[in-house]
Structures are given as structure tokens and as C-alpha cells.
């Protein structure tokens, strides 16, 4: 009789790993739009126009104007990250732990998922139309309430104008990230604290806040990186009126004869270093918080 054996261990070893096919498009996308461009930026930061090695581009980052641009970018990122964490945490805590109806949670998370990705020219146009010199809210406050935002020193093209604009996607991102951490707070912890005589403030100060602190610090690091790397929104909103790193980078690589693409590579390399440190801090703190919340 012919053998009915259709394959053995050697046949199984020769089978193609078909389960990896689903990941292949993502791997190609990451290679083409993340790894290869990053490698080109890093290599270009250490090259002359003729391709020879140099440290002049990195040295150019330490000029006063570029250092000032980095400092302004860092301050805007810190301000938007801190305010985004504070407001986003308050909103998420009100929905998860407060007395708000649970029906609000689904629409809030859905909106946060959309708003956290809303940036660039549409976001800049929305804020100019709302808070610009002749924006809807600006005109309403001036004509109906008598509050002139310009006289109060607010300018949409300024430091605080860009910070407020960034909050549109910073707050939703904070809500999305901190909500699972708030869900991880076990009811038994609060009940045990109350049995031992702790007040609500003592519970938050001695139990909940220390547990959530790694998540809060990690999320703030992620929000910082998110704001620091925002290019399209800053350029579309402020143009050249605010000296921040993304605008300097755009000026160097847009193709003008006065531009220096390799200095632009160095600027981008510096941004990669800053955002890389912030993201590494987020991953480390996130891992610490997950150990508590399991």
C-alpha cells in the first residue's frame, strides 16, 4: 500500500512562516518612512555637501540663534505637556472615577482618538479662525463682553498661542493614555484605606498618586515629544514669526539658495535625540507603572 504519510518534521520545518505575512506591510512601511529617512538624516548631519565627513553641522547647532530656537521649542513642549497632563487627567478622572454618567465615556474616548491625530494646516486654520485677530471667539469677546484679547497680550502667533493650539491634541492624547491607568486602580485599595481611617485626600496622596506617578510622568514625557516633533502645525500657524526648531529646519531644507540642507539634517538629528530621550523615558516609566497595575 502507498504510504499515507504526507509530511514529517522535516516538511514542517520547510513550511513558509505564513503568519508573518500580515506584518509585512507594516515592516515595509516602517522601513521606507521611518528607518531609511532617519538613517539619511543621521548620515547627512555628519557630511559636507560633497559627501565628506564633518562635525561642522553639529557644531552649528551651538550657535546662539539655534540654541535659542531649541530652548523656545522645549519651553513650548513643556508648557503644553504640563497643561495637557493636568487638564486631561482631570477629565479622565471625572469620567472614570467621578460621578459622570458612563454614557459619556464612549463618545469622549472616540473624540479623543480623532482629536489626538488632528494637526497640521487644518488645526492651524481652525485656531486662526477662532482665536485670530478677527477670529470668531476674539470678535465675540470684544463686541459682546468687552474683553480684548489683543490688549491682554494674547496673540495666536506667539508662544502661548502655539501652546494653546497644541493643547487641542495634547489633552485628548493624555485622556487616551491615562484612562487605562485609572481603570487599573483597584477598588479594594480605596476600601482598605477607608477601613484604616484614611480620608479621600489621604488615599490620593499616599496610595493612588504614588501608583499613578510613573504613568503621569511617562505620559508627560510622551506629550513633550509629541509637541517637540510637531512641524506642520507650527509652520502653518506661525510661519516665520516664532523662532522654533521646526521653522528653522523648514528654512534650511526648502531649497532656497541661502539654505543649508546638511545643517537642516543636523537640526533634525537634534530633534531626534531630544524626542528619543523623551520616548525612552516614557517607555521606562510606563513599564514601572504596569507592574503596579497588573
Coordinates of C-alpha atoms in Angstrom, one line a residue:
X1 CA 0.0 0.0 0.0
X2 CA 1.3 3.5 -0.7
X3 CA 2.4 5.5 2.3
X4 CA -0.2 7.9 3.7
X5 CA 2.4 10.0 5.4
X6 CA 2.1 13.5 3.9
X7 CA 4.9 15.1 5.8
X8 CA 7.1 14.8 8.7
X9 CA 9.1 17.1 10.9
X10 CA 11.4 18.0 8.0
X11 CA 8.4 19.1 5.9
X12 CA 7.1 21.2 8.8
X13 CA 10.5 22.9 9.1
X14 CA 10.4 23.8 5.4
X15 CA 6.9 25.5 5.5
X16 CA 6.9 29.2 4.9
X17 CA 6.0 31.2 8.0
X18 CA 2.8 32.5 6.6
X19 CA 1.7 34.1 9.9
X20 CA 4.4 36.8 9.3
X21 CA 2.7 37.9 6.0
X22 CA 0.2 40.1 7.9
X23 CA 3.1 42.1 9.5
X24 CA 5.0 42.5 6.2
X25 CA 3.2 45.7 5.0
X26 CA 3.8 47.4 8.4
X27 CA 7.5 46.3 8.2
X28 CA 7.8 47.8 4.7
X29 CA 6.1 51.0 5.8
X30 CA 8.4 51.4 8.8
X31 CA 11.5 50.7 6.7
X32 CA 10.6 53.2 4.0
X33 CA 9.2 56.0 6.0
X34 CA 10.9 55.7 9.4
X35 CA 14.2 53.8 9.3
X36 CA 15.6 54.9 6.0
X37 CA 14.7 58.6 6.4
X38 CA 16.2 58.5 9.9
X39 CA 19.4 57.0 8.6
X40 CA 19.6 59.6 5.9
X41 CA 19.2 62.4 8.5
X42 CA 21.8 60.9 10.8
X43 CA 24.3 60.4 8.0
X44 CA 23.6 63.8 6.4
X45 CA 24.2 65.5 9.7
X46 CA 27.8 64.5 9.6
X47 CA 28.5 65.2 5.9
X48 CA 29.6 68.1 3.7
X49 CA 27.7 68.8 0.5
X50 CA 30.3 66.7 -1.3
X51 CA 29.7 63.7 1.0
X52 CA 32.9 64.0 3.1
X53 CA 32.8 63.6 6.9
X54 CA 32.5 66.7 9.1
X55 CA 31.4 67.9 12.5
X56 CA 30.7 71.4 11.4
X57 CA 27.0 70.8 11.0
X58 CA 26.8 69.5 14.6
X59 CA 28.9 72.4 15.8
X60 CA 26.5 74.8 14.0
X61 CA 23.8 73.7 16.5
X62 CA 25.6 75.5 19.3
X63 CA 25.2 79.0 17.7
X64 CA 23.1 81.4 19.7
X65 CA 20.1 81.6 17.3
X66 CA 19.8 77.8 17.1
X67 CA 20.2 77.3 20.8
X68 CA 17.5 79.9 21.4
X69 CA 15.2 78.1 19.0
X70 CA 15.7 74.8 20.8
X71 CA 15.1 76.5 24.1
X72 CA 11.8 78.1 22.9
X73 CA 10.7 74.7 21.5
X74 CA 11.5 73.0 24.7
X75 CA 9.5 75.6 26.7
X76 CA 6.5 75.3 24.4
X77 CA 6.7 71.5 24.6
X78 CA 6.9 71.5 28.4
X79 CA 4.1 74.0 28.8
X80 CA 1.7 72.2 26.5
X81 CA 2.7 68.8 28.1
X82 CA 2.1 70.0 31.6
X83 CA -1.2 71.7 30.8
X84 CA -2.3 68.7 28.7
X85 CA -1.5 66.3 31.6
X86 CA -3.3 68.5 34.1
X87 CA -6.5 69.0 32.1
X88 CA -6.5 65.6 30.5
X89 CA -6.1 63.9 33.9
X90 CA -9.0 65.9 35.4
X91 CA -11.3 65.0 32.5
X92 CA -10.3 61.3 32.6
X93 CA -10.7 61.1 36.4
X94 CA -14.1 62.7 36.2
X95 CA -15.3 60.1 33.7
X96 CA -13.6 57.0 35.3
X97 CA -13.8 57.8 39.0
X98 CA -16.3 60.7 39.3
X99 CA -20.0 60.7 39.2
X100 CA -20.4 61.5 35.5
X101 CA -22.7 59.2 33.5
X102 CA -20.9 56.2 32.0
X103 CA -22.5 57.0 28.6
X104 CA -20.1 59.9 28.3
X105 CA -17.1 57.7 28.3
X106 CA -17.5 56.1 24.8
X107 CA -18.0 59.4 22.9
X108 CA -15.2 61.0 24.9
X109 CA -12.7 58.3 24.0
X110 CA -13.9 58.3 20.4
X111 CA -13.4 62.1 20.1
X112 CA -10.0 61.8 21.9
X113 CA -8.9 59.3 19.4
X114 CA -9.7 61.6 16.5
X115 CA -8.6 64.8 18.1
X116 CA -5.2 63.4 19.2
X117 CA -4.4 62.9 15.4
X118 CA -5.8 66.3 14.3
X119 CA -2.9 68.6 13.5
X120 CA -1.2 70.4 10.6
X121 CA -2.8 73.0 8.4
X122 CA -6.5 72.2 9.3
X123 CA -5.7 72.7 13.0
X124 CA -3.8 75.9 12.4
X125 CA -6.7 77.2 10.3
X126 CA -9.2 76.3 12.9
X127 CA -7.4 78.2 15.6
X128 CA -6.8 81.2 13.4
X129 CA -10.5 81.3 12.6
X130 CA -11.4 81.0 16.3
X131 CA -8.7 83.0 18.2
X132 CA -7.0 85.0 15.4
X133 CA -7.2 88.8 15.3
X134 CA -10.6 88.6 13.6
X135 CA -11.5 85.1 14.9
X136 CA -15.0 84.1 16.0
X137 CA -14.2 84.0 19.7
X138 CA -11.9 87.0 19.6
X139 CA -14.6 89.2 18.0
X140 CA -17.3 87.8 20.3
X141 CA -15.4 88.6 23.5
X142 CA -14.6 92.1 22.2
X143 CA -18.0 93.1 21.0
X144 CA -20.3 91.3 23.4
X145 CA -18.3 91.1 26.7
X146 CA -15.8 93.9 26.3
X147 CA -12.7 91.7 26.6
X148 CA -10.0 92.5 24.1
X149 CA -7.5 89.5 23.9
X150 CA -5.0 91.7 22.0
X151 CA -4.9 94.3 24.8
X152 CA -4.5 91.5 27.3
X153 CA -1.4 90.4 25.4
X154 CA -2.7 87.2 23.8
X155 CA -1.5 86.6 20.2
X156 CA -2.2 83.3 18.4
X157 CA 1.2 83.7 16.6
X158 CA 3.0 83.9 19.9
X159 CA 4.4 81.4 22.5
X160 CA 1.1 81.0 24.3
X161 CA -0.8 81.0 21.1
X162 CA 1.1 77.9 19.8
X163 CA 0.9 76.3 23.3
X164 CA -2.9 76.7 23.3
X165 CA -3.1 75.2 19.8
X166 CA -1.0 72.2 20.8
X167 CA -3.4 71.6 23.7
X168 CA -6.1 70.5 21.1
X169 CA -4.2 67.3 20.5
X170 CA -2.3 67.0 23.8
X171 CA -5.4 66.8 26.1
X172 CA -7.1 64.0 24.1
X173 CA -3.8 62.1 24.0
X174 CA -3.5 62.4 27.7
X175 CA -7.1 61.1 28.2
X176 CA -6.4 58.1 26.0
X177 CA -3.3 57.1 27.8
X178 CA -4.2 57.8 31.4
X179 CA -7.7 56.2 31.3
X180 CA -6.4 52.6 31.4
X181 CA -4.2 53.6 34.3
X182 CA -7.2 55.0 36.2
X183 CA -9.1 51.8 35.4
X184 CA -6.3 49.9 37.0
X185 CA -6.8 51.4 40.4
X186 CA -8.3 48.6 42.4
X187 CA -11.4 49.3 44.5
X188 CA -10.0 47.2 47.3
X189 CA -7.2 49.7 47.7
X190 CA -9.6 52.5 48.5
X191 CA -11.8 50.3 50.7
X192 CA -8.7 49.3 52.7
X193 CA -7.6 52.9 53.1
X194 CA -11.1 53.9 54.3
X195 CA -11.2 51.0 56.8
X196 CA -7.9 52.2 58.2
X197 CA -9.4 55.6 58.6
X198 CA -7.8 57.4 55.7
X199 CA -9.7 60.4 54.1
X200 CA -10.2 60.8 50.4
X201 CA -7.3 63.2 50.2
X202 CA -5.0 60.9 52.2
X203 CA -5.9 58.0 49.9
X204 CA -5.0 60.0 46.8
X205 CA -1.8 61.4 48.4
X206 CA -0.5 58.1 49.9
X207 CA -1.9 55.4 47.7
X208 CA -3.4 56.4 44.3
X209 CA -1.0 59.2 43.4
X210 CA 2.3 57.2 44.1
X211 CA 0.9 54.4 41.9
X212 CA -0.1 56.7 39.1
X213 CA 3.0 58.9 39.3
X214 CA 5.1 56.7 36.8
X215 CA 2.2 56.8 34.4
X216 CA 1.8 60.6 34.8
X217 CA 5.5 61.3 34.3
X218 CA 5.7 58.9 31.4
X219 CA 2.7 60.4 29.7
X220 CA 4.1 63.9 30.2
X221 CA 7.3 62.7 28.5
X222 CA 5.3 61.4 25.6
X223 CA 3.3 64.6 25.3
X224 CA 6.6 66.6 25.4
X225 CA 8.0 64.5 22.5
X226 CA 4.7 64.9 20.6
X227 CA 4.8 68.7 20.9
X228 CA 8.5 69.0 20.2
X229 CA 8.2 67.0 17.0
X230 CA 5.1 68.8 15.7
X231 CA 6.2 70.5 12.5
X232 CA 3.3 71.1 10.2
X233 CA 1.1 72.8 12.8
X234 CA 3.9 75.2 13.9
X235 CA 4.8 76.2 10.3
X236 CA 1.2 76.6 9.2
X237 CA 0.2 78.7 12.3
X238 CA 3.2 80.9 13.0
X239 CA 5.1 80.9 9.7
X240 CA 8.4 82.7 10.4
X241 CA 7.1 84.8 13.3
X242 CA 8.3 82.4 16.0
X243 CA 11.8 81.2 16.2
X244 CA 11.4 77.5 16.9
X245 CA 13.3 74.5 15.7
X246 CA 10.7 73.1 13.1
X247 CA 10.6 76.5 11.4
X248 CA 14.4 76.8 11.3
X249 CA 14.5 73.2 9.9
X250 CA 12.0 74.1 7.2
X251 CA 14.0 77.2 6.2
X252 CA 17.2 75.1 5.7
X253 CA 15.7 72.3 3.6
X254 CA 13.1 74.1 1.5
X255 CA 15.5 74.6 -1.4
X256 CA 16.4 78.3 -1.2
X257 CA 20.0 79.2 -2.2
X258 CA 20.6 80.5 1.3
X259 CA 19.5 77.2 2.9
X260 CA 22.0 74.6 4.1
X261 CA 20.4 71.1 3.8
X262 CA 23.1 69.5 5.9
X263 CA 22.6 72.0 8.7
X264 CA 18.9 71.0 8.4
X265 CA 19.9 67.4 8.8
X266 CA 21.8 68.4 12.0
X267 CA 18.7 70.2 13.3
X268 CA 16.6 67.2 12.6
X269 CA 19.2 65.0 14.2
X270 CA 19.0 67.1 17.3
X271 CA 15.2 66.8 17.3
X272 CA 15.5 63.0 17.0
X273 CA 17.9 63.0 20.1
X274 CA 15.5 65.1 22.2
X275 CA 12.4 63.2 21.3
X276 CA 14.2 59.8 21.6
X277 CA 15.2 60.6 25.2
X278 CA 11.6 61.7 26.0
X279 CA 10.2 58.5 24.4
X280 CA 12.7 56.3 26.1
X281 CA 11.8 57.9 29.5
X282 CA 8.1 57.2 28.7
X283 CA 8.7 53.5 27.9
X284 CA 10.7 53.0 31.1
X285 CA 8.2 54.8 33.3
X286 CA 5.3 53.0 31.6
X287 CA 6.9 49.6 32.3
X288 CA 7.2 50.6 36.0
X289 CA 3.6 51.7 36.2
X290 CA 2.3 48.5 34.6
X291 CA 4.0 46.4 37.3
X292 CA 1.8 48.1 39.9
X293 CA -1.4 48.0 37.9
X294 CA -1.3 44.3 37.0

